[in-house]
Amino acid sequence: MTDPQESWIKRDQRLIPLTGPHPFNAEVPLKDLVDAGIITPTNLHYVRNHGEVPKLTEDHVIKFSGLINNGVDFELSLKQLKEEFTSNTRLVTLVCDGNRRKEVNMLQKSKGFNWGPAAAGSSYWTGVRLSDILRRYQVQDNPNLDDVRAQLAEDERRTKIIGDFMEHSEKSKEKAEKQRKLIQEAKNNRSAAKSKGEHQTKPSAKHKSTTTSDNHQDVRAYMTLHREYIDKPIDFYQYSRAKPPDENEMIVKQTPLGIAVSQKYPGISEELPSSIEKVARFVCFDGAETLPEGVYGTSLPLQWCLNPDMEIMIAYKMNGQDIPPDHGYPVRLICPGIVGGRSIKWLSKITVSSYESYSHYHYADNKVLPSSVRIVDIIPGSWFYRPEFILYEMAVSSVISSPEHGEKIDLKANNETGKKNN
């Protein structure tokens, strides 16, 4: 099952689509993955796409900008990567952040779809170490002391703003509980009316906002509870330290936590010091696909990218061949030991910055929240924008591949075989 628009991509018939034909997200049966051995054949490697696969050519270039090359933007082509830098080949295991999510969803519903245990693959990747490129073009990674002090002061101020917001959020719980009871009451009244053979043709004013179909109760309840937050992520810079957040001023613009530029923000009297933008702390990566929320992007700490031992690379070969379209042709990022969502496919732009990626997908995806937090209770702009919940390092995981799920074992036959062997 493949989207007709992507019929030009060759895909193994053993790949099991998990989200329909588009976007294409698939894994093979676990037995096939195990039987293939330690090195995963390219055609059996799991596929994780967020949208339509871009049709790129070998003329594709990567654009560099930000705090690198003395602030002068530049580009590197695939030919330059191959001819001007040392080639490296490494065996890297990539694991999708959502691997085995089906098991998680059976315990408590999460935000994502049901990955099985085969969203993992080990391949030989060939490319150029990112650290080699960053050092050749001289990243501004040695700021003066005043710049560092300015950055620390800004971080402290930001933390205070987040604290004010979270305190404000806690105070809204009582109001939310009242809304839940109102919604449940409306639902009970409808159920009672149906059981008596009555039909409620006109909702009362009291229940006007909650009389949608039963199938949409949870969604409607969520939007009712958090209507002031539902449209856009919250701009935390809306709030000054001098006054608490105003419930009527929650939505301003889509500016994720951690992003700042040298300009005045509503509700803040002082201008952010321009020197904080001279401190390079992150490397941001963007792909080439067109998605509803913009490009798929992420960022990594600069010190990881400068460290050759991390072996983060811009890859152009997979198992000795050109990278297939589903896996990022012609170039992609490969981050050993880091969750798959950070290894950007169809790599198109690299920015050295003071702040993390602007991308919606950097903040809204690839998070692990406390087990006490339910998705339906999350206020957009709060939990997802807190840096302590972001996924970077890959956790150790193991799964039983044999016997397979649902497989029946003849214990009597196995016992007799064991006796003969002894």
Short mmCIF file of C-alpha atoms in Angstrom, two decimals:
data_model
loop_
_atom_site.label_atom_id
_atom_site.label_comp_id
_atom_site.label_asym_id
_atom_site.label_seq_id
_atom_site.Cartn_x
_atom_site.Cartn_y
_atom_site.Cartn_z
CA MET A 1 0.00 0.00 0.00
CA THR A 2 1.78 3.12 -1.29
CA ASP A 3 0.60 6.63 -2.08
CA PRO A 4 0.34 6.93 -5.90
CA GLN A 5 2.40 10.12 -5.69
CA GLU A 6 5.25 8.05 -4.24
CA SER A 7 5.03 5.13 -6.68
CA TRP A 8 8.50 6.13 -7.95
CA ILE A 9 10.01 4.88 -4.66
CA LYS A 10 10.93 1.19 -4.49
CA ARG A 11 9.70 -0.39 -1.26
CA ASP A 12 9.92 -3.94 0.03
CA GLN A 13 6.58 -5.74 0.20
CA ARG A 14 7.39 -6.94 3.72
CA LEU A 15 7.18 -3.39 5.09
CA ILE A 16 3.96 -3.04 7.08
CA PRO A 17 2.40 0.46 6.74
CA LEU A 18 1.27 1.77 10.13
CA THR A 19 -0.36 5.05 9.10
CA GLY A 20 -1.93 4.17 5.76
CA PRO A 21 -0.35 5.02 2.41
CA HIS A 22 0.58 8.60 3.37
CA PRO A 23 2.71 9.54 5.11
CA PHE A 24 4.56 6.27 4.76
CA ASN A 25 5.62 4.84 8.13
CA ALA A 26 6.46 1.17 8.20
CA GLU A 27 8.38 -1.67 9.80
CA VAL A 28 8.92 -5.30 8.84
CA PRO A 29 7.81 -8.27 10.95
CA LEU A 30 10.22 -8.71 13.86
CA LYS A 31 11.16 -12.23 12.71
CA ASP A 32 12.32 -10.91 9.33
CA LEU A 33 14.42 -8.25 11.03
CA VAL A 34 16.08 -10.76 13.36
CA ASP A 35 16.64 -13.35 10.62
CA ALA A 36 18.44 -10.71 8.53
CA GLY A 37 21.23 -10.59 11.11
CA ILE A 38 23.13 -7.80 12.82
CA ILE A 39 23.42 -5.67 9.67
CA THR A 40 19.95 -4.59 8.57
CA PRO A 41 19.47 -4.79 4.77
CA THR A 42 18.49 -1.38 3.43
CA ASN A 43 15.17 -2.66 2.10
CA LEU A 44 14.19 -3.96 5.56
CA HIS A 45 15.12 -0.81 7.50
CA TYR A 46 12.15 0.87 9.16
CA VAL A 47 10.77 4.01 7.46
CA ARG A 48 9.62 7.12 9.35
CA ASN A 49 8.21 9.92 7.19
CA HIS A 50 6.19 12.95 8.29
CA GLY A 51 5.03 13.90 4.81
CA GLU A 52 5.69 13.39 1.12
CA VAL A 53 9.23 12.30 0.23
CA PRO A 54 11.07 15.19 -1.50
CA LYS A 55 12.41 14.53 -5.01
CA LEU A 56 15.98 15.74 -4.64
CA THR A 57 18.95 15.32 -7.00
CA GLU A 58 22.71 15.00 -6.62
CA ASP A 59 22.91 18.78 -7.19
CA HIS A 60 21.32 19.35 -3.78
CA VAL A 61 23.28 21.70 -1.46
CA ILE A 62 23.33 22.25 2.30
CA LYS A 63 23.11 25.88 3.38
CA PHE A 64 25.07 27.03 6.45
CA SER A 65 24.34 30.19 8.43
CA GLY A 66 24.53 31.76 11.88
CA LEU A 67 27.53 31.91 14.19
CA ILE A 68 29.95 30.29 11.77
CA ASN A 69 32.36 31.47 9.05
CA ASN A 70 32.41 34.96 10.63
CA GLY A 71 28.68 35.30 10.00
CA VAL A 72 28.99 34.79 6.23
CA ASP A 73 26.51 32.26 4.82
CA PHE A 74 27.87 29.50 2.58
CA GLU A 75 26.83 26.25 0.88
CA LEU A 76 28.30 22.79 0.50
CA SER A 77 27.35 20.46 -2.34
CA LEU A 78 27.39 16.68 -2.32
CA LYS A 79 30.45 16.80 -4.57
CA GLN A 80 32.30 19.06 -2.11
CA LEU A 81 31.48 16.77 0.81
CA LYS A 82 32.95 13.80 -1.06
CA GLU A 83 36.04 15.54 -2.42
CA GLU A 84 37.04 18.10 0.22
CA PHE A 85 36.53 16.17 3.46
CA THR A 86 37.68 12.86 4.89
CA SER A 87 35.17 10.07 4.39
CA ASN A 88 34.16 7.96 7.40
CA THR A 89 32.10 4.77 7.60
CA ARG A 90 30.44 3.71 10.85
CA LEU A 91 28.01 0.99 11.88
CA VAL A 92 25.15 2.89 13.51
CA THR A 93 21.92 1.62 15.04
CA LEU A 94 19.00 3.97 14.49
CA VAL A 95 15.89 3.54 16.63
CA CYS A 96 12.69 5.49 16.14
CA ASP A 97 11.65 7.39 19.27
CA GLY A 98 8.30 5.60 19.10
CA ASN A 99 9.64 2.05 18.89
CA ARG A 100 7.32 -0.31 20.82
CA ARG A 101 4.81 2.49 21.37
CA LYS A 102 1.98 0.03 20.82
CA GLU A 103 2.85 -1.52 24.19
CA VAL A 104 2.86 1.93 25.81
CA ASN A 105 -0.53 2.78 24.29
CA MET A 106 -1.99 -0.40 25.78
CA LEU A 107 -1.13 0.92 29.24
CA GLN A 108 -1.83 4.61 28.71
CA LYS A 109 -2.67 6.35 25.45
CA SER A 110 0.21 8.43 24.14
CA LYS A 111 0.33 11.02 21.37
CA GLY A 112 1.71 8.77 18.61
CA PHE A 113 0.66 5.81 16.50
CA ASN A 114 1.33 2.14 17.23
CA TRP A 115 4.91 1.25 16.38
CA GLY A 116 5.80 -2.38 17.00
CA PRO A 117 9.24 -3.58 18.15
CA ALA A 118 10.92 -3.45 14.71
CA ALA A 119 11.39 0.32 14.35
CA ALA A 120 15.15 -0.17 14.59
CA GLY A 121 17.94 -0.91 12.16
CA SER A 122 21.74 -1.21 12.09
CA SER A 123 23.43 -0.04 8.90
CA TYR A 124 26.82 1.11 7.65
CA TRP A 125 26.65 4.86 7.08
CA THR A 126 29.32 6.72 5.10
CA GLY A 127 29.82 10.46 5.20
CA VAL A 128 31.66 13.44 6.69
CA ARG A 129 32.05 14.17 10.38
CA LEU A 130 30.10 17.30 11.26
CA SER A 131 32.89 18.37 13.60
CA ASP A 132 35.31 18.55 10.65
CA ILE A 133 33.04 21.00 8.84
CA LEU A 134 32.32 23.16 11.89
CA ARG A 135 36.00 23.48 12.75
CA ARG A 136 37.08 24.24 9.20
CA TYR A 137 34.62 27.12 8.99
CA GLN A 138 35.36 28.29 12.55
CA VAL A 139 32.32 28.23 14.77
CA GLN A 140 32.26 31.09 17.25
CA ASP A 141 32.47 28.79 20.26
CA ASN A 142 34.76 30.91 22.45
CA PRO A 143 32.66 33.88 23.61
CA ASN A 144 34.04 36.51 25.96
CA LEU A 145 33.09 36.56 29.63
CA ASP A 146 30.56 39.38 29.26
CA ASP A 147 28.65 37.41 26.62
CA VAL A 148 28.53 34.35 28.88
CA ARG A 149 27.26 36.43 31.82
CA ALA A 150 24.56 37.95 29.62
CA GLN A 151 23.48 34.47 28.51
CA LEU A 152 23.29 33.16 32.07
CA ALA A 153 21.27 36.19 33.17
CA GLU A 154 18.84 35.64 30.30
CA ASP A 155 18.49 31.94 31.18
CA GLU A 156 17.68 32.87 34.79
CA ARG A 157 15.07 35.41 33.69
CA ARG A 158 13.51 32.87 31.35
CA THR A 159 13.27 30.31 34.14
CA LYS A 160 11.41 32.84 36.30
CA ILE A 161 8.94 33.50 33.49
CA ILE A 162 8.26 29.78 33.07
CA GLY A 163 7.75 29.43 36.82
CA ASP A 164 5.16 32.22 36.81
CA PHE A 165 3.33 30.57 33.94
CA MET A 166 3.28 27.11 35.51
CA GLU A 167 1.97 28.56 38.79
CA HIS A 168 -0.78 30.26 36.82
CA SER A 169 -1.61 26.95 35.11
CA GLU A 170 -1.97 25.17 38.44
CA LYS A 171 -4.58 27.71 39.56
CA SER A 172 -6.73 26.85 36.54
CA LYS A 173 -7.25 23.22 37.67
CA GLU A 174 -10.30 24.04 39.80
CA LYS A 175 -11.96 25.77 36.86
CA ALA A 176 -11.12 22.83 34.62
CA GLU A 177 -12.67 20.34 37.05
CA LYS A 178 -15.92 22.34 37.09
CA GLN A 179 -15.98 22.24 33.30
CA ARG A 180 -15.45 18.48 33.29
CA LYS A 181 -18.37 17.97 35.67
CA LEU A 182 -20.57 20.16 33.48
CA ILE A 183 -19.67 18.14 30.39
CA GLN A 184 -20.30 14.85 32.18
CA GLU A 185 -23.65 16.13 33.42
CA ALA A 186 -24.68 17.03 29.87
CA LYS A 187 -23.64 13.61 28.64
CA ASN A 188 -25.60 11.87 31.42
CA ASN A 189 -28.69 13.93 30.61
CA ARG A 190 -28.52 12.92 26.96
CA SER A 191 -28.08 9.26 27.88
CA ALA A 192 -31.07 9.44 30.22
CA ALA A 193 -33.18 11.11 27.52
CA LYS A 194 -32.26 8.41 24.99
CA SER A 195 -33.16 5.62 27.41
CA LYS A 196 -36.62 7.19 27.90
CA GLY A 197 -37.11 7.52 24.17
CA GLU A 198 -36.88 11.29 24.32
CA HIS A 199 -34.90 13.44 21.90
CA GLN A 200 -33.27 16.66 22.98
CA THR A 201 -33.80 18.92 19.96
CA LYS A 202 -32.55 22.15 21.43
CA PRO A 203 -29.73 22.36 23.96
CA SER A 204 -30.13 24.54 26.98
CA ALA A 205 -27.94 27.61 27.30
CA LYS A 206 -26.18 25.92 30.19
CA HIS A 207 -24.97 23.07 27.97
CA LYS A 208 -24.72 24.91 24.67
CA SER A 209 -20.96 24.49 24.25
CA THR A 210 -20.97 20.78 25.01
CA THR A 211 -23.81 19.31 22.93
CA THR A 212 -21.76 17.81 20.10
CA SER A 213 -21.88 14.17 19.08
CA ASP A 214 -20.75 11.61 21.65
CA ASN A 215 -17.76 10.70 19.47
CA HIS A 216 -16.33 14.19 19.89
CA GLN A 217 -16.87 14.62 23.62
CA ASP A 218 -13.23 14.29 24.64
CA VAL A 219 -11.98 16.67 21.96
CA ARG A 220 -14.72 19.19 22.64
CA ALA A 221 -14.05 19.00 26.38
CA TYR A 222 -10.37 19.61 25.82
CA MET A 223 -11.01 22.65 23.65
CA THR A 224 -13.53 24.02 26.14
CA LEU A 225 -11.12 23.66 29.03
CA HIS A 226 -8.18 25.25 27.27
CA ARG A 227 -9.78 27.48 24.65
CA GLU A 228 -7.41 30.35 25.41
CA TYR A 229 -4.40 28.13 24.58
CA ILE A 230 -5.65 25.88 21.81
CA ASP A 231 -4.63 27.78 18.67
CA LYS A 232 -0.93 28.48 19.12
CA PRO A 233 1.94 27.72 21.45
CA ILE A 234 2.33 30.30 24.16
CA ASP A 235 4.89 33.06 23.82
CA PHE A 236 6.50 33.04 27.24
CA TYR A 237 8.14 36.39 26.50
CA GLN A 238 4.67 37.92 26.64
CA TYR A 239 5.02 37.99 30.41
CA SER A 240 7.18 40.29 32.49
CA ARG A 241 8.39 39.51 35.99
CA ALA A 242 6.45 42.51 37.27
CA LYS A 243 2.97 41.09 36.68
CA PRO A 244 1.42 37.59 36.52
CA PRO A 245 0.11 36.26 33.19
CA ASP A 246 -3.21 37.73 32.15
CA GLU A 247 -5.63 35.03 31.05
CA ASN A 248 -6.96 37.32 28.31
CA GLU A 249 -3.51 37.88 26.82
CA MET A 250 -2.34 34.26 26.54
CA ILE A 251 -2.07 34.04 22.74
CA VAL A 252 0.30 36.42 21.03
CA LYS A 253 2.37 34.62 18.38
CA GLN A 254 4.08 31.31 17.73
CA THR A 255 7.44 31.70 19.45
CA PRO A 256 8.71 28.56 21.20
CA LEU A 257 10.43 28.75 24.54
CA GLY A 258 14.14 29.24 24.08
CA ILE A 259 13.92 31.45 21.01
CA ALA A 260 14.82 35.14 21.29
CA VAL A 261 15.96 37.96 19.05
CA SER A 262 17.19 41.45 19.88
CA GLN A 263 13.93 43.31 20.04
CA LYS A 264 11.36 44.34 22.61
CA TYR A 265 8.59 41.92 23.50
CA PRO A 266 5.07 42.80 24.66
CA GLY A 267 4.96 43.10 28.43
CA ILE A 268 8.73 43.35 28.86
CA SER A 269 10.20 46.76 29.59
CA GLU A 270 13.86 46.00 28.90
CA GLU A 271 15.39 45.06 25.57
CA LEU A 272 17.11 41.68 25.42
CA PRO A 273 20.90 42.19 25.38
CA SER A 274 22.24 41.69 21.85
CA SER A 275 25.39 40.07 23.25
CA ILE A 276 23.51 36.87 24.15
CA GLU A 277 23.15 36.13 20.43
CA LYS A 278 26.92 35.91 20.11
CA VAL A 279 27.10 32.79 22.27
CA ALA A 280 26.93 29.70 20.04
CA ARG A 281 25.29 26.88 22.01
CA PHE A 282 23.25 24.85 19.53
CA VAL A 283 23.39 23.58 15.97
CA CYS A 284 20.00 23.58 14.25
CA PHE A 285 19.15 21.26 11.34
CA ASP A 286 16.31 21.50 8.80
CA GLY A 287 15.08 18.96 6.28
CA ALA A 288 13.59 19.65 2.84
CA GLU A 289 10.04 18.31 3.16
CA THR A 290 6.97 20.56 3.21
CA LEU A 291 4.79 19.83 6.25
CA PRO A 292 1.66 21.41 7.80
CA GLU A 293 3.71 22.92 10.63
CA GLY A 294 6.71 23.95 8.50
CA VAL A 295 9.93 22.04 7.86
CA TYR A 296 10.96 19.13 10.03
CA GLY A 297 13.87 20.37 12.12
CA THR A 298 15.72 19.82 15.35
CA SER A 299 18.87 20.92 17.15
CA LEU A 300 21.75 19.44 19.11
CA PRO A 301 24.10 21.00 21.67
CA LEU A 302 27.09 22.55 19.93
CA GLN A 303 29.62 20.72 22.11
CA TRP A 304 28.24 17.39 20.88
CA CYS A 305 28.60 18.49 17.28
CA LEU A 306 32.18 19.69 17.80
CA ASN A 307 33.21 16.48 19.55
CA PRO A 308 34.64 13.99 17.00
CA ASP A 309 34.06 11.15 19.47
CA MET A 310 30.29 11.67 19.11
CA GLU A 311 30.76 10.76 15.42
CA ILE A 312 27.81 12.85 14.28
CA MET A 313 28.02 12.85 10.50
CA ILE A 314 26.46 14.12 7.31
CA ALA A 315 25.94 10.83 5.48
CA TYR A 316 25.60 10.21 1.76
CA LYS A 317 25.79 6.39 1.63
CA MET A 318 23.86 3.62 3.38
CA ASN A 319 25.34 0.13 3.33
CA GLY A 320 27.75 1.20 0.59
CA GLN A 321 25.08 2.58 -1.78
CA ASP A 322 23.42 5.93 -2.35
CA ILE A 323 20.87 6.58 0.40
CA PRO A 324 17.37 5.58 -0.81
CA PRO A 325 14.72 8.35 -1.03
CA ASP A 326 12.82 7.01 2.01
CA HIS A 327 15.97 7.31 4.11
CA GLY A 328 17.09 10.80 3.10
CA TYR A 329 18.66 10.92 -0.38
CA PRO A 330 21.05 12.51 -1.12
CA VAL A 331 22.30 13.57 2.34
CA ARG A 332 21.07 13.17 5.89
CA LEU A 333 22.27 13.62 9.45
CA ILE A 334 23.35 10.55 11.41
CA CYS A 335 23.59 10.83 15.20
CA PRO A 336 24.93 7.65 16.86
CA GLY A 337 23.46 6.92 20.30
CA ILE A 338 20.77 9.57 19.87
CA VAL A 339 17.09 8.88 19.14
CA GLY A 340 16.22 8.60 15.45
CA GLY A 341 14.13 11.76 15.37
CA ARG A 342 17.32 13.86 15.55
CA SER A 343 18.91 12.28 12.46
CA ILE A 344 17.34 14.70 9.98
CA LYS A 345 16.67 13.29 6.50
CA TRP A 346 17.04 15.29 3.26
CA LEU A 347 19.33 17.67 5.17
CA SER A 348 19.05 21.16 3.65
CA LYS A 349 20.08 23.75 6.23
CA ILE A 350 22.44 23.96 9.20
CA THR A 351 22.41 26.98 11.52
CA VAL A 352 24.75 27.60 14.44
CA SER A 353 22.72 29.51 17.00
CA SER A 354 22.39 30.71 20.58
CA TYR A 355 19.06 28.91 20.85
CA GLU A 356 17.40 25.64 20.03
CA SER A 357 15.56 24.95 16.79
CA TYR A 358 12.48 26.99 15.86
CA SER A 359 10.83 23.89 14.37
CA HIS A 360 7.44 22.87 15.69
CA TYR A 361 8.57 19.25 15.45
CA HIS A 362 11.55 19.84 17.73
CA TYR A 363 9.18 20.84 20.54
CA ALA A 364 5.96 18.97 19.81
CA ASP A 365 7.58 15.57 19.06
CA ASN A 366 10.07 13.30 20.77
CA LYS A 367 9.23 14.00 24.39
CA VAL A 368 8.88 11.81 27.45
CA LEU A 369 6.54 13.30 30.02
CA PRO A 370 5.95 12.16 33.62
CA SER A 371 3.65 9.12 33.81
CA SER A 372 1.15 11.17 35.83
CA VAL A 373 0.56 13.52 32.88
CA ARG A 374 -2.30 12.63 30.53
CA ILE A 375 -2.26 13.92 26.96
CA VAL A 376 -5.82 15.25 27.33
CA ASP A 377 -4.71 17.39 30.29
CA ILE A 378 -1.72 19.03 28.59
CA ILE A 379 -1.97 22.74 27.94
CA PRO A 380 -0.17 23.47 24.66
CA GLY A 381 2.90 25.52 25.34
CA SER A 382 3.66 24.20 28.81
CA TRP A 383 4.96 20.64 29.15
CA PHE A 384 6.21 20.39 25.57
CA TYR A 385 8.36 23.49 25.90
CA ARG A 386 10.23 22.39 29.00
CA PRO A 387 13.77 21.28 28.11
CA GLU A 388 14.01 18.54 30.76
CA PHE A 389 11.51 16.37 28.86
CA ILE A 390 13.25 16.40 25.49
CA LEU A 391 14.55 13.09 24.14
CA TYR A 392 18.19 12.92 23.09
CA GLU A 393 20.14 9.90 24.36
CA MET A 394 18.78 6.56 23.24
CA ALA A 395 17.59 4.34 26.09
CA VAL A 396 18.50 0.65 26.27
CA SER A 397 15.59 -1.56 25.27
CA SER A 398 15.20 -5.29 24.69
CA VAL A 399 12.42 -7.39 23.23
CA ILE A 400 11.77 -11.14 22.99
CA SER A 401 11.84 -12.12 19.33
CA SER A 402 11.21 -15.83 19.77
CA PRO A 403 8.70 -17.22 20.49
CA GLU A 404 6.64 -14.69 18.55
CA HIS A 405 3.60 -12.98 20.01
CA GLY A 406 0.70 -15.44 19.94
CA GLU A 407 2.88 -18.39 18.95
CA LYS A 408 1.93 -21.74 20.52
CA ILE A 409 4.65 -24.00 21.90
CA ASP A 410 4.29 -27.76 22.37
CA LEU A 411 5.79 -28.15 25.84
CA LYS A 412 5.54 -31.96 25.73
CA ALA A 413 7.51 -32.21 22.48
CA ASN A 414 10.13 -29.77 23.73
CA ASN A 415 10.50 -31.70 26.98
CA GLU A 416 11.07 -35.00 25.12
CA THR A 417 13.65 -33.35 22.85
CA GLY A 418 15.48 -32.05 25.90
CA LYS A 419 15.62 -35.54 27.47
CA LYS A 420 17.13 -37.02 24.27
CA ASN A 421 19.80 -34.35 24.18
CA ASN A 422 20.74 -35.09 27.78
#
